[in-house]
Amino acid sequence: MPHVVPAFSRIGEENAFAVLARATELAAKGRDIINLGIGQPDFPTPPHIVEAAVKALRDGHHGYTPATGILPLREAVAADLDRRFSVEVSPESVMILPGGKVTMFATILMFGEPGAEILYPDPGFPIYRSMIEFTGAIPVPVPIREANGFAFSAEETLSLITPRTRLLILNSPANPTGGVTPKVEIERLVGGLAKHPDVAVMSDEIYGTMTYDGEEHVSLLRYPELRDRLVYLDGASKTYAMTGWRLGWSVWPKPLYENMRKLAVNAHSCVNAATQWAGIAALSGPQDCVREMVEEFDRRRKIVVEGLNRLPGVSCITPKGAFYAFPNVSRTGWKAKALASTLLDEAGVAVIGGPDFGVHGEGYLRLSYANSAENILRALDRMGEFLETRKAA
Ligand code: PLP
C-alpha cells in the first residue's frame, strides 16, 4: 500500500453531498423524492450572466489569466463592496478563486498547525472543522444557540480566546441556521478583539445579500481596525445562482494576499476565464435578478416556518437570512440524524440532520427552502403524516 500522510484520515465531508447522492439514487429507482437537503439556489443563472460567458468564449478568452483574477473582475468586486457597504477596497487586495470554499481552505491552511487553536461556529458549515482537523490544529467550537436567534454571542466567542488562538471564523448570515448576527453584537465582538491583536478573523459572508424582514447584513469589512487581519469571504454561488460555475472572491490583508497568490499559482493557476467574464456581468449588471430571487426565498421562508410550526413536536424560529430553516425536533422523540435518514427512506423527503453541522446541532434538522413552494408544501405534508404515524426508532 502507498503511504498517505495521516492528515488525510482526519479530513471530513459535507454530508449534504452524501444526502444528495442518496436522494438521486432513490429517485433513479423511481421514488418521488423532494430534496430540501442541498444548499444551492434552484434558479438558473440569470441569462445576461450566461451570455457574458458565451461571448467571452466566442471572443477568444481561452487562456490562463493572472492567478489573482482579471483586473476588471477585481475592480467589479471592489465596486460592489463599495456599493453595498460603503467601504474602500483596493482591487489589489481582491483575489478571484474557484468558489467560496477555496478561501476557507487557504485561510485555515495559513493559520492551522499542531498546537494552534481555531474558533469556528457550531452548528456551522462542516468544512471549517474538517479543514481545521486536517491541519492538525485544535478545533474550538463556538456554540450557536437558538435562544440567541442563532446569532453568535460576542461575549461567549471572546471568552474562548486563549494565547494559542490563531484564527476566528465567523459566518453571518449563517448556514445551517439562517441566523443573522445583529450590528450591536458584531460591534461588541470587534471591540473585544482589540485586546487580541494576534487573532486573525475570517468572515464568511457568502449569504450577505440574503436577509429578510429588513434585517441589515453588517459586513466585518466595515471595521478599519480589523482590516489588517481580516479575510473577507464571498462569491457568486448563492447570490447569482452560480454554484456550478465555481466563482468566489475574497479580500485579504497585504502579507496574506501574497501567500494566497502563491498558493493559487501552485494549486489551480486561475479561475476559468469565461467564468470570470460572467462574474463581471453578475456584479456590474442589473441587480434585479438578486432582488427577485431573495423575494422568492422570503415567500418560501414564510411557508416553511409556518408549516414546520404546525408539525407535532417541531418548533422553528424565523430565520433572518440565507435560505435555511433550522427547526428544533427534540420533542419528536427522534434523534435528529435518525429522523433525517428515516424521512428520506420512508417519506421521500431529503433534509440534513443537525449533528452534521456539529455537536450543538443535535435536536435540529436543516431544511433548505431552495425548492418550489409547491414542493415545500408537499414535503411538509409528508413530514406531518410521518411524525403522526411513525414511532421514533
Ligand atoms: N460558506 C458557506 C457558509 C456555505 O454554505 C457555502 C456553500 O454551501 C460555501 C461557503 C461555499 O460556497 P462555494 O460553493 O462557492 O464554494
Short mmCIF file of C-alpha atoms and ligand atoms in Angstrom, two decimals:
data_model
loop_
_atom_site.label_atom_id
_atom_site.label_comp_id
_atom_site.label_asym_id
_atom_site.label_seq_id
_atom_site.Cartn_x
_atom_site.Cartn_y
_atom_site.Cartn_z
CA MET A 1 0.00 0.00 0.00
CA PRO A 2 1.27 3.52 -0.74
CA HIS A 3 1.69 5.58 2.42
CA VAL A 4 -0.71 8.51 2.51
CA VAL A 5 0.09 11.14 5.17
CA PRO A 6 -2.12 10.83 8.28
CA ALA A 7 -3.70 14.27 7.74
CA PHE A 8 -5.96 12.68 5.13
CA SER A 9 -7.50 10.36 7.71
CA ARG A 10 -8.66 13.49 9.57
CA ILE A 11 -10.32 15.18 6.62
CA GLY A 12 -14.12 15.26 6.83
CA GLU A 13 -17.05 15.57 4.45
CA GLU A 14 -20.06 17.66 3.73
CA ASN A 15 -22.95 15.32 4.39
CA ALA A 16 -25.30 17.40 2.22
CA PHE A 17 -23.49 15.89 -0.78
CA ALA A 18 -23.98 12.33 0.57
CA VAL A 19 -27.69 13.02 1.12
CA LEU A 20 -27.91 14.41 -2.41
CA ALA A 21 -26.31 11.23 -3.78
CA ARG A 22 -28.71 9.02 -1.78
CA ALA A 23 -31.73 11.11 -2.86
CA THR A 24 -30.61 10.87 -6.52
CA GLU A 25 -30.15 7.11 -6.18
CA LEU A 26 -33.67 6.69 -4.74
CA ALA A 27 -35.13 8.93 -7.46
CA ALA A 28 -33.36 6.83 -10.13
CA LYS A 29 -35.18 3.80 -8.73
CA GLY A 30 -38.47 5.56 -9.39
CA ARG A 31 -39.12 7.04 -5.91
CA ASP A 32 -40.65 10.51 -5.71
CA ILE A 33 -38.07 12.41 -3.63
CA ILE A 34 -38.40 16.03 -2.53
CA ASN A 35 -34.97 17.44 -1.91
CA LEU A 36 -34.69 20.03 0.84
CA GLY A 37 -31.17 18.86 1.56
CA ILE A 38 -28.76 20.64 -0.73
CA GLY A 39 -27.80 24.28 -0.26
CA GLN A 40 -27.99 25.68 -3.73
CA PRO A 41 -30.47 28.05 -5.35
CA ASP A 42 -32.94 26.20 -7.58
CA PHE A 43 -32.98 29.11 -10.07
CA PRO A 44 -30.98 29.07 -13.28
CA THR A 45 -28.15 31.60 -13.54
CA PRO A 46 -29.66 34.86 -14.92
CA PRO A 47 -29.42 34.91 -18.74
CA HIS A 48 -27.27 38.07 -19.06
CA ILE A 49 -24.60 36.35 -16.97
CA VAL A 50 -24.70 33.20 -19.11
CA GLU A 51 -24.49 35.35 -22.26
CA ALA A 52 -21.37 37.13 -20.95
CA ALA A 53 -19.62 33.76 -20.57
CA VAL A 54 -20.67 32.63 -24.06
CA LYS A 55 -19.43 35.92 -25.50
CA ALA A 56 -16.11 35.56 -23.64
CA LEU A 57 -15.58 32.15 -25.22
CA ARG A 58 -16.52 33.48 -28.66
CA ASP A 59 -14.17 36.44 -28.15
CA GLY A 60 -11.30 34.07 -27.57
CA HIS A 61 -10.81 34.23 -23.79
CA HIS A 62 -9.40 30.72 -23.74
CA GLY A 63 -6.08 31.04 -21.95
CA TYR A 64 -4.72 31.39 -18.42
CA THR A 65 -5.48 34.60 -16.61
CA PRO A 66 -3.43 36.12 -13.78
CA ALA A 67 -3.63 33.83 -10.72
CA THR A 68 -5.29 36.64 -8.77
CA GLY A 69 -8.05 37.03 -11.39
CA ILE A 70 -8.54 39.50 -14.24
CA LEU A 71 -8.32 43.15 -13.19
CA PRO A 72 -11.81 44.19 -14.44
CA LEU A 73 -13.37 41.48 -12.24
CA ARG A 74 -11.30 42.51 -9.22
CA GLU A 75 -12.42 46.09 -9.89
CA ALA A 76 -16.05 44.94 -10.15
CA VAL A 77 -15.75 43.17 -6.76
CA ALA A 78 -14.28 46.33 -5.19
CA ALA A 79 -17.08 48.47 -6.71
CA ASP A 80 -19.72 46.02 -5.45
CA LEU A 81 -18.33 46.15 -1.90
CA ASP A 82 -18.30 49.94 -2.03
CA ARG A 83 -21.92 49.97 -3.29
CA ARG A 84 -23.15 47.54 -0.64
CA PHE A 85 -21.11 48.50 2.41
CA SER A 86 -19.61 51.93 1.59
CA VAL A 87 -16.12 50.57 2.12
CA GLU A 88 -12.98 51.22 0.18
CA VAL A 89 -11.33 48.03 -1.04
CA SER A 90 -8.37 48.06 -3.39
CA PRO A 91 -8.64 45.69 -6.39
CA GLU A 92 -5.06 44.77 -5.40
CA SER A 93 -6.41 43.11 -2.26
CA VAL A 94 -9.12 41.12 -4.09
CA MET A 95 -8.44 37.52 -5.04
CA ILE A 96 -10.63 35.62 -7.52
CA LEU A 97 -10.95 31.92 -6.63
CA PRO A 98 -12.83 28.82 -7.83
CA GLY A 99 -15.63 29.09 -5.23
CA GLY A 100 -16.06 30.33 -1.70
CA LYS A 101 -14.61 27.14 -0.24
CA VAL A 102 -11.13 27.86 -1.59
CA THR A 103 -10.82 30.96 0.59
CA MET A 104 -11.63 28.96 3.73
CA PHE A 105 -9.30 26.15 2.65
CA ALA A 106 -6.41 28.57 2.17
CA THR A 107 -7.08 30.66 5.28
CA ILE A 108 -7.27 27.62 7.55
CA LEU A 109 -4.06 26.26 5.96
CA MET A 110 -2.33 29.57 6.71
CA PHE A 111 -3.21 29.53 10.42
CA GLY A 112 -3.67 25.87 11.30
CA GLU A 113 -0.87 23.74 12.73
CA PRO A 114 -0.50 21.43 15.72
CA GLY A 115 -0.93 23.39 18.95
CA ALA A 116 -2.82 26.27 17.33
CA GLU A 117 -6.49 26.78 18.20
CA ILE A 118 -9.09 27.88 15.67
CA LEU A 119 -12.56 29.03 16.72
CA TYR A 120 -15.46 28.15 14.45
CA PRO A 121 -19.27 28.24 14.68
CA ASP A 122 -21.11 25.08 15.83
CA PRO A 123 -23.55 24.31 14.29
CA GLY A 124 -21.72 25.63 11.25
CA PHE A 125 -20.54 24.84 7.75
CA PRO A 126 -18.87 21.41 8.20
CA ILE A 127 -15.82 22.24 6.09
CA TYR A 128 -14.49 24.63 8.76
CA ARG A 129 -13.97 21.85 11.30
CA SER A 130 -12.82 19.36 8.69
CA MET A 131 -10.08 21.66 7.43
CA ILE A 132 -9.01 22.68 10.94
CA GLU A 133 -8.53 18.99 11.80
CA PHE A 134 -6.70 18.41 8.53
CA THR A 135 -4.06 20.96 9.52
CA GLY A 136 -3.61 19.36 12.95
CA ALA A 137 -4.87 22.48 14.75
CA ILE A 138 -7.34 22.22 17.63
CA PRO A 139 -10.92 22.98 16.61
CA VAL A 140 -12.67 25.09 19.26
CA PRO A 141 -16.43 25.23 18.65
CA VAL A 142 -18.28 28.46 19.38
CA PRO A 143 -21.82 27.36 20.29
CA ILE A 144 -24.53 28.97 18.19
CA ARG A 145 -27.75 28.96 20.20
CA GLU A 146 -31.42 29.01 19.27
CA ALA A 147 -32.11 31.15 22.37
CA ASN A 148 -29.87 33.79 20.80
CA GLY A 149 -31.75 33.67 17.46
CA PHE A 150 -28.80 31.64 16.08
CA ALA A 151 -26.63 34.76 16.18
CA PHE A 152 -23.16 34.34 17.62
CA SER A 153 -22.56 35.77 21.07
CA ALA A 154 -19.65 38.21 21.23
CA GLU A 155 -19.12 37.52 24.94
CA GLU A 156 -19.03 33.76 24.54
CA THR A 157 -16.78 33.99 21.47
CA LEU A 158 -14.30 36.28 23.22
CA SER A 159 -14.30 34.05 26.32
CA LEU A 160 -12.98 31.15 24.22
CA ILE A 161 -9.88 33.02 23.00
CA THR A 162 -6.61 31.80 24.56
CA PRO A 163 -2.96 32.66 23.87
CA ARG A 164 -2.99 29.78 21.37
CA THR A 165 -5.91 31.13 19.31
CA ARG A 166 -4.77 31.97 15.78
CA LEU A 167 -7.99 32.35 13.83
CA LEU A 168 -11.65 33.09 14.48
CA ILE A 169 -14.16 32.03 11.83
CA LEU A 170 -17.44 33.94 11.64
CA ASN A 171 -20.46 33.31 9.42
CA SER A 172 -23.46 35.60 9.18
CA PRO A 173 -25.99 35.13 7.59
CA ALA A 174 -25.34 31.57 8.62
CA ASN A 175 -25.51 28.09 7.25
CA PRO A 176 -27.17 25.90 8.59
CA THR A 177 -29.34 28.05 10.88
CA GLY A 178 -30.27 31.11 8.81
CA GLY A 179 -29.15 33.19 11.80
CA VAL A 180 -28.05 36.79 11.28
CA THR A 181 -25.86 38.43 13.92
CA PRO A 182 -27.05 41.96 14.72
CA LYS A 183 -24.84 45.02 14.50
CA VAL A 184 -24.59 45.57 18.29
CA GLU A 185 -23.21 42.06 18.75
CA ILE A 186 -20.72 42.48 15.90
CA GLU A 187 -19.54 45.79 17.36
CA ARG A 188 -19.14 44.17 20.77
CA LEU A 189 -17.01 41.48 19.18
CA VAL A 190 -14.90 43.93 17.17
CA GLY A 191 -14.38 46.00 20.36
CA GLY A 192 -13.30 42.91 22.30
CA LEU A 193 -10.93 41.78 19.57
CA ALA A 194 -8.84 44.91 20.16
CA LYS A 195 -7.38 43.05 23.15
CA HIS A 196 -6.34 40.16 20.90
CA PRO A 197 -4.39 41.76 18.06
CA ASP A 198 -2.76 38.48 17.01
CA VAL A 199 -6.03 36.68 16.28
CA ALA A 200 -6.92 36.68 12.58
CA VAL A 201 -10.57 36.72 11.51
CA MET A 202 -12.18 35.02 8.53
CA SER A 203 -15.67 36.35 7.88
CA ASP A 204 -17.71 34.07 5.63
CA GLU A 205 -20.31 36.41 4.13
CA ILE A 206 -21.37 34.26 1.20
CA TYR A 207 -25.06 34.77 2.12
CA GLY A 208 -24.59 38.52 2.63
CA THR A 209 -27.21 39.56 0.07
CA MET A 210 -29.85 37.28 1.61
CA THR A 211 -31.51 38.85 4.63
CA TYR A 212 -35.21 39.33 5.37
CA ASP A 213 -37.63 41.45 7.42
CA GLY A 214 -35.39 44.49 6.89
CA GLU A 215 -32.54 42.79 8.81
CA GLU A 216 -29.25 44.50 7.97
CA HIS A 217 -26.22 42.47 6.96
CA VAL A 218 -23.26 44.06 8.71
CA SER A 219 -20.01 43.25 6.97
CA LEU A 220 -16.83 42.89 9.01
CA LEU A 221 -15.20 44.92 6.21
CA ARG A 222 -16.79 47.99 7.77
CA TYR A 223 -14.32 47.96 10.68
CA PRO A 224 -11.00 49.54 9.65
CA GLU A 225 -9.40 48.40 12.91
CA LEU A 226 -9.76 44.77 11.74
CA ARG A 227 -8.66 45.17 8.14
CA ASP A 228 -5.02 44.19 8.68
CA ARG A 229 -6.11 40.75 9.97
CA LEU A 230 -9.45 40.17 8.23
CA VAL A 231 -10.08 37.72 5.40
CA TYR A 232 -13.46 38.51 3.82
CA LEU A 233 -15.01 35.52 2.02
CA ASP A 234 -17.68 35.92 -0.66
CA GLY A 235 -18.62 34.62 -4.08
CA ALA A 236 -21.20 34.19 -6.81
CA SER A 237 -22.54 30.74 -5.89
CA LYS A 238 -25.54 31.78 -3.80
CA THR A 239 -26.18 35.41 -4.76
CA TYR A 240 -26.24 34.80 -8.52
CA ALA A 241 -27.29 31.11 -8.53
CA MET A 242 -23.87 30.06 -9.87
CA THR A 243 -22.85 27.08 -7.70
CA GLY A 244 -21.63 25.03 -10.66
CA TRP A 245 -19.55 27.80 -12.24
CA ARG A 246 -17.07 27.85 -9.34
CA LEU A 247 -16.55 31.51 -8.76
CA GLY A 248 -15.62 33.04 -5.43
CA TRP A 249 -13.67 36.06 -4.26
CA SER A 250 -12.05 37.29 -1.10
CA VAL A 251 -10.36 40.38 0.31
CA TRP A 252 -7.02 39.92 2.07
CA PRO A 253 -4.55 41.96 4.08
CA LYS A 254 -1.38 42.52 2.08
CA PRO A 255 1.02 39.90 3.57
CA LEU A 256 -1.65 37.20 3.45
CA TYR A 257 -2.58 38.13 -0.13
CA GLU A 258 0.87 37.20 -1.32
CA ASN A 259 0.55 33.77 0.35
CA MET A 260 -2.82 33.28 -1.30
CA ARG A 261 -1.47 34.29 -4.70
CA LYS A 262 1.37 31.77 -4.45
CA LEU A 263 -0.98 29.04 -3.26
CA ALA A 264 -3.24 29.73 -6.28
CA VAL A 265 -0.27 29.51 -8.65
CA ASN A 266 0.61 26.16 -7.13
CA ALA A 267 -2.90 24.74 -6.86
CA HIS A 268 -5.19 25.86 -9.70
CA SER A 269 -3.41 28.63 -11.71
CA CYS A 270 -6.59 30.67 -12.13
CA VAL A 271 -10.38 30.54 -12.35
CA ASN A 272 -11.56 29.64 -15.84
CA ALA A 273 -11.58 32.76 -17.98
CA ALA A 274 -15.17 32.67 -19.26
CA THR A 275 -16.48 32.33 -15.70
CA GLN A 276 -14.54 35.43 -14.72
CA TRP A 277 -16.22 37.43 -17.51
CA ALA A 278 -19.58 36.10 -16.34
CA GLY A 279 -18.65 37.38 -12.86
CA ILE A 280 -18.16 40.90 -14.24
CA ALA A 281 -21.64 40.76 -15.80
CA ALA A 282 -23.06 39.49 -12.50
CA LEU A 283 -21.53 42.21 -10.33
CA SER A 284 -21.74 45.14 -12.76
CA GLY A 285 -25.06 44.32 -14.42
CA PRO A 286 -28.59 44.94 -13.13
CA GLN A 287 -29.21 43.58 -9.63
CA ASP A 288 -32.98 43.00 -10.10
CA CYS A 289 -32.30 39.28 -10.50
CA VAL A 290 -30.83 39.17 -6.98
CA ARG A 291 -33.78 41.09 -5.53
CA GLU A 292 -36.25 38.78 -7.29
CA MET A 293 -34.55 35.62 -6.01
CA VAL A 294 -34.40 36.96 -2.47
CA GLU A 295 -38.10 37.91 -2.63
CA GLU A 296 -38.98 34.40 -3.75
CA PHE A 297 -36.87 32.90 -0.94
CA ASP A 298 -38.66 35.17 1.51
CA ARG A 299 -42.06 33.91 0.33
CA ARG A 300 -40.96 30.31 0.78
CA ARG A 301 -39.33 31.08 4.13
CA LYS A 302 -42.72 32.08 5.50
CA ILE A 303 -44.35 28.93 4.12
CA VAL A 304 -41.69 26.66 5.56
CA VAL A 305 -41.63 28.24 9.03
CA GLU A 306 -45.41 28.29 9.32
CA GLY A 307 -45.65 24.68 8.14
CA LEU A 308 -42.90 23.43 10.44
CA ASN A 309 -44.50 25.01 13.49
CA ARG A 310 -47.67 23.04 12.77
CA LEU A 311 -45.87 19.66 12.85
CA PRO A 312 -46.16 17.58 16.03
CA GLY A 313 -43.15 18.04 18.31
CA VAL A 314 -41.50 20.59 15.99
CA SER A 315 -40.82 24.28 16.59
CA CYS A 316 -38.95 26.65 14.32
CA ILE A 317 -37.80 30.21 14.91
CA THR A 318 -37.98 32.52 11.89
CA PRO A 319 -34.59 32.63 10.17
CA LYS A 320 -33.45 36.12 9.23
CA GLY A 321 -31.09 35.18 6.41
CA ALA A 322 -29.71 32.65 3.88
CA PHE A 323 -32.20 30.02 2.63
CA TYR A 324 -32.29 27.56 5.51
CA ALA A 325 -34.68 26.78 8.33
CA PHE A 326 -33.32 25.01 11.40
CA PRO A 327 -36.31 23.52 13.25
CA ASN A 328 -35.99 22.12 16.76
CA VAL A 329 -37.18 18.50 16.61
CA SER A 330 -36.09 17.42 20.10
CA ARG A 331 -39.70 16.98 21.26
CA THR A 332 -40.50 14.48 18.49
CA GLY A 333 -38.65 11.75 20.40
CA TRP A 334 -36.29 11.23 17.44
CA LYS A 335 -32.56 11.74 17.35
CA ALA A 336 -32.00 14.25 14.56
CA LYS A 337 -29.86 12.10 12.25
CA ALA A 338 -32.13 9.07 12.58
CA LEU A 339 -35.10 11.31 11.81
CA ALA A 340 -33.39 12.76 8.71
CA SER A 341 -32.44 9.38 7.26
CA THR A 342 -35.81 7.76 8.03
CA LEU A 343 -37.63 10.72 6.50
CA LEU A 344 -35.67 10.19 3.30
CA ASP A 345 -36.18 6.42 3.19
CA GLU A 346 -39.82 6.31 4.25
CA ALA A 347 -41.34 9.69 3.40
CA GLY A 348 -39.14 10.64 0.43
CA VAL A 349 -38.08 13.97 1.95
CA ALA A 350 -34.37 14.80 1.97
CA VAL A 351 -33.24 17.03 4.86
CA ILE A 352 -29.98 17.13 6.83
CA GLY A 353 -29.59 16.15 10.49
CA GLY A 354 -28.32 19.00 12.68
CA PRO A 355 -25.35 16.95 14.04
CA ASP A 356 -23.84 17.01 10.53
CA PHE A 357 -23.08 20.65 11.36
CA GLY A 358 -21.51 19.98 14.76
CA VAL A 359 -22.38 18.62 18.20
CA HIS A 360 -24.53 21.64 19.03
CA GLY A 361 -26.75 20.70 16.07
CA GLU A 362 -28.29 17.73 17.94
CA GLY A 363 -32.05 18.16 18.22
CA TYR A 364 -32.36 20.06 14.93
CA LEU A 365 -32.83 19.48 11.21
CA ARG A 366 -31.69 21.70 8.38
CA LEU A 367 -34.18 22.32 5.59
CA SER A 368 -33.08 24.25 2.55
CA TYR A 369 -36.01 26.15 1.04
CA ALA A 370 -34.26 26.40 -2.31
CA ASN A 371 -37.11 24.38 -3.82
CA SER A 372 -40.52 25.38 -5.21
CA ALA A 373 -43.28 26.45 -2.81
CA GLU A 374 -45.34 23.57 -4.14
CA ASN A 375 -42.64 21.02 -3.28
CA ILE A 376 -42.09 22.60 0.13
CA LEU A 377 -45.80 22.21 0.91
CA ARG A 378 -45.77 18.60 -0.28
CA ALA A 379 -42.69 17.90 1.86
CA LEU A 380 -44.33 19.44 4.93
CA ASP A 381 -47.45 17.29 4.38
CA ARG A 382 -45.31 14.18 4.17
CA MET A 383 -43.35 15.14 7.29
CA GLY A 384 -46.59 15.76 9.18
CA GLU A 385 -48.04 12.41 8.22
CA PHE A 386 -44.77 10.68 9.08
CA LEU A 387 -44.49 12.28 12.53
CA GLU A 388 -48.12 11.47 13.34
CA THR A 389 -47.87 7.81 12.41
CA ARG A 390 -44.30 6.67 12.86
CA LYS A 391 -42.83 5.98 16.29
CA ALA A 392 -39.25 7.09 16.94
CA ALA A 393 -36.66 4.46 16.07
N1 PLP B 1 -19.64 29.19 3.02
C1 PLP B 1 -20.84 28.74 3.42
C2 PLP B 1 -21.34 29.13 4.75
C3 PLP B 1 -21.58 27.89 2.59
O1 PLP B 1 -22.78 27.44 2.99
C4 PLP B 1 -21.05 27.51 1.34
C5 PLP B 1 -21.77 26.58 0.45
O2 PLP B 1 -22.67 25.89 0.81
C6 PLP B 1 -19.80 27.99 0.99
C7 PLP B 1 -19.12 28.84 1.83
C8 PLP B 1 -19.09 27.54 -0.27
O3 PLP B 1 -19.53 28.07 -1.42
P1 PLP B 1 -18.92 27.65 -2.83
O4 PLP B 1 -19.87 26.68 -3.43
O5 PLP B 1 -18.84 28.94 -3.57
O6 PLP B 1 -17.57 27.04 -2.62
#
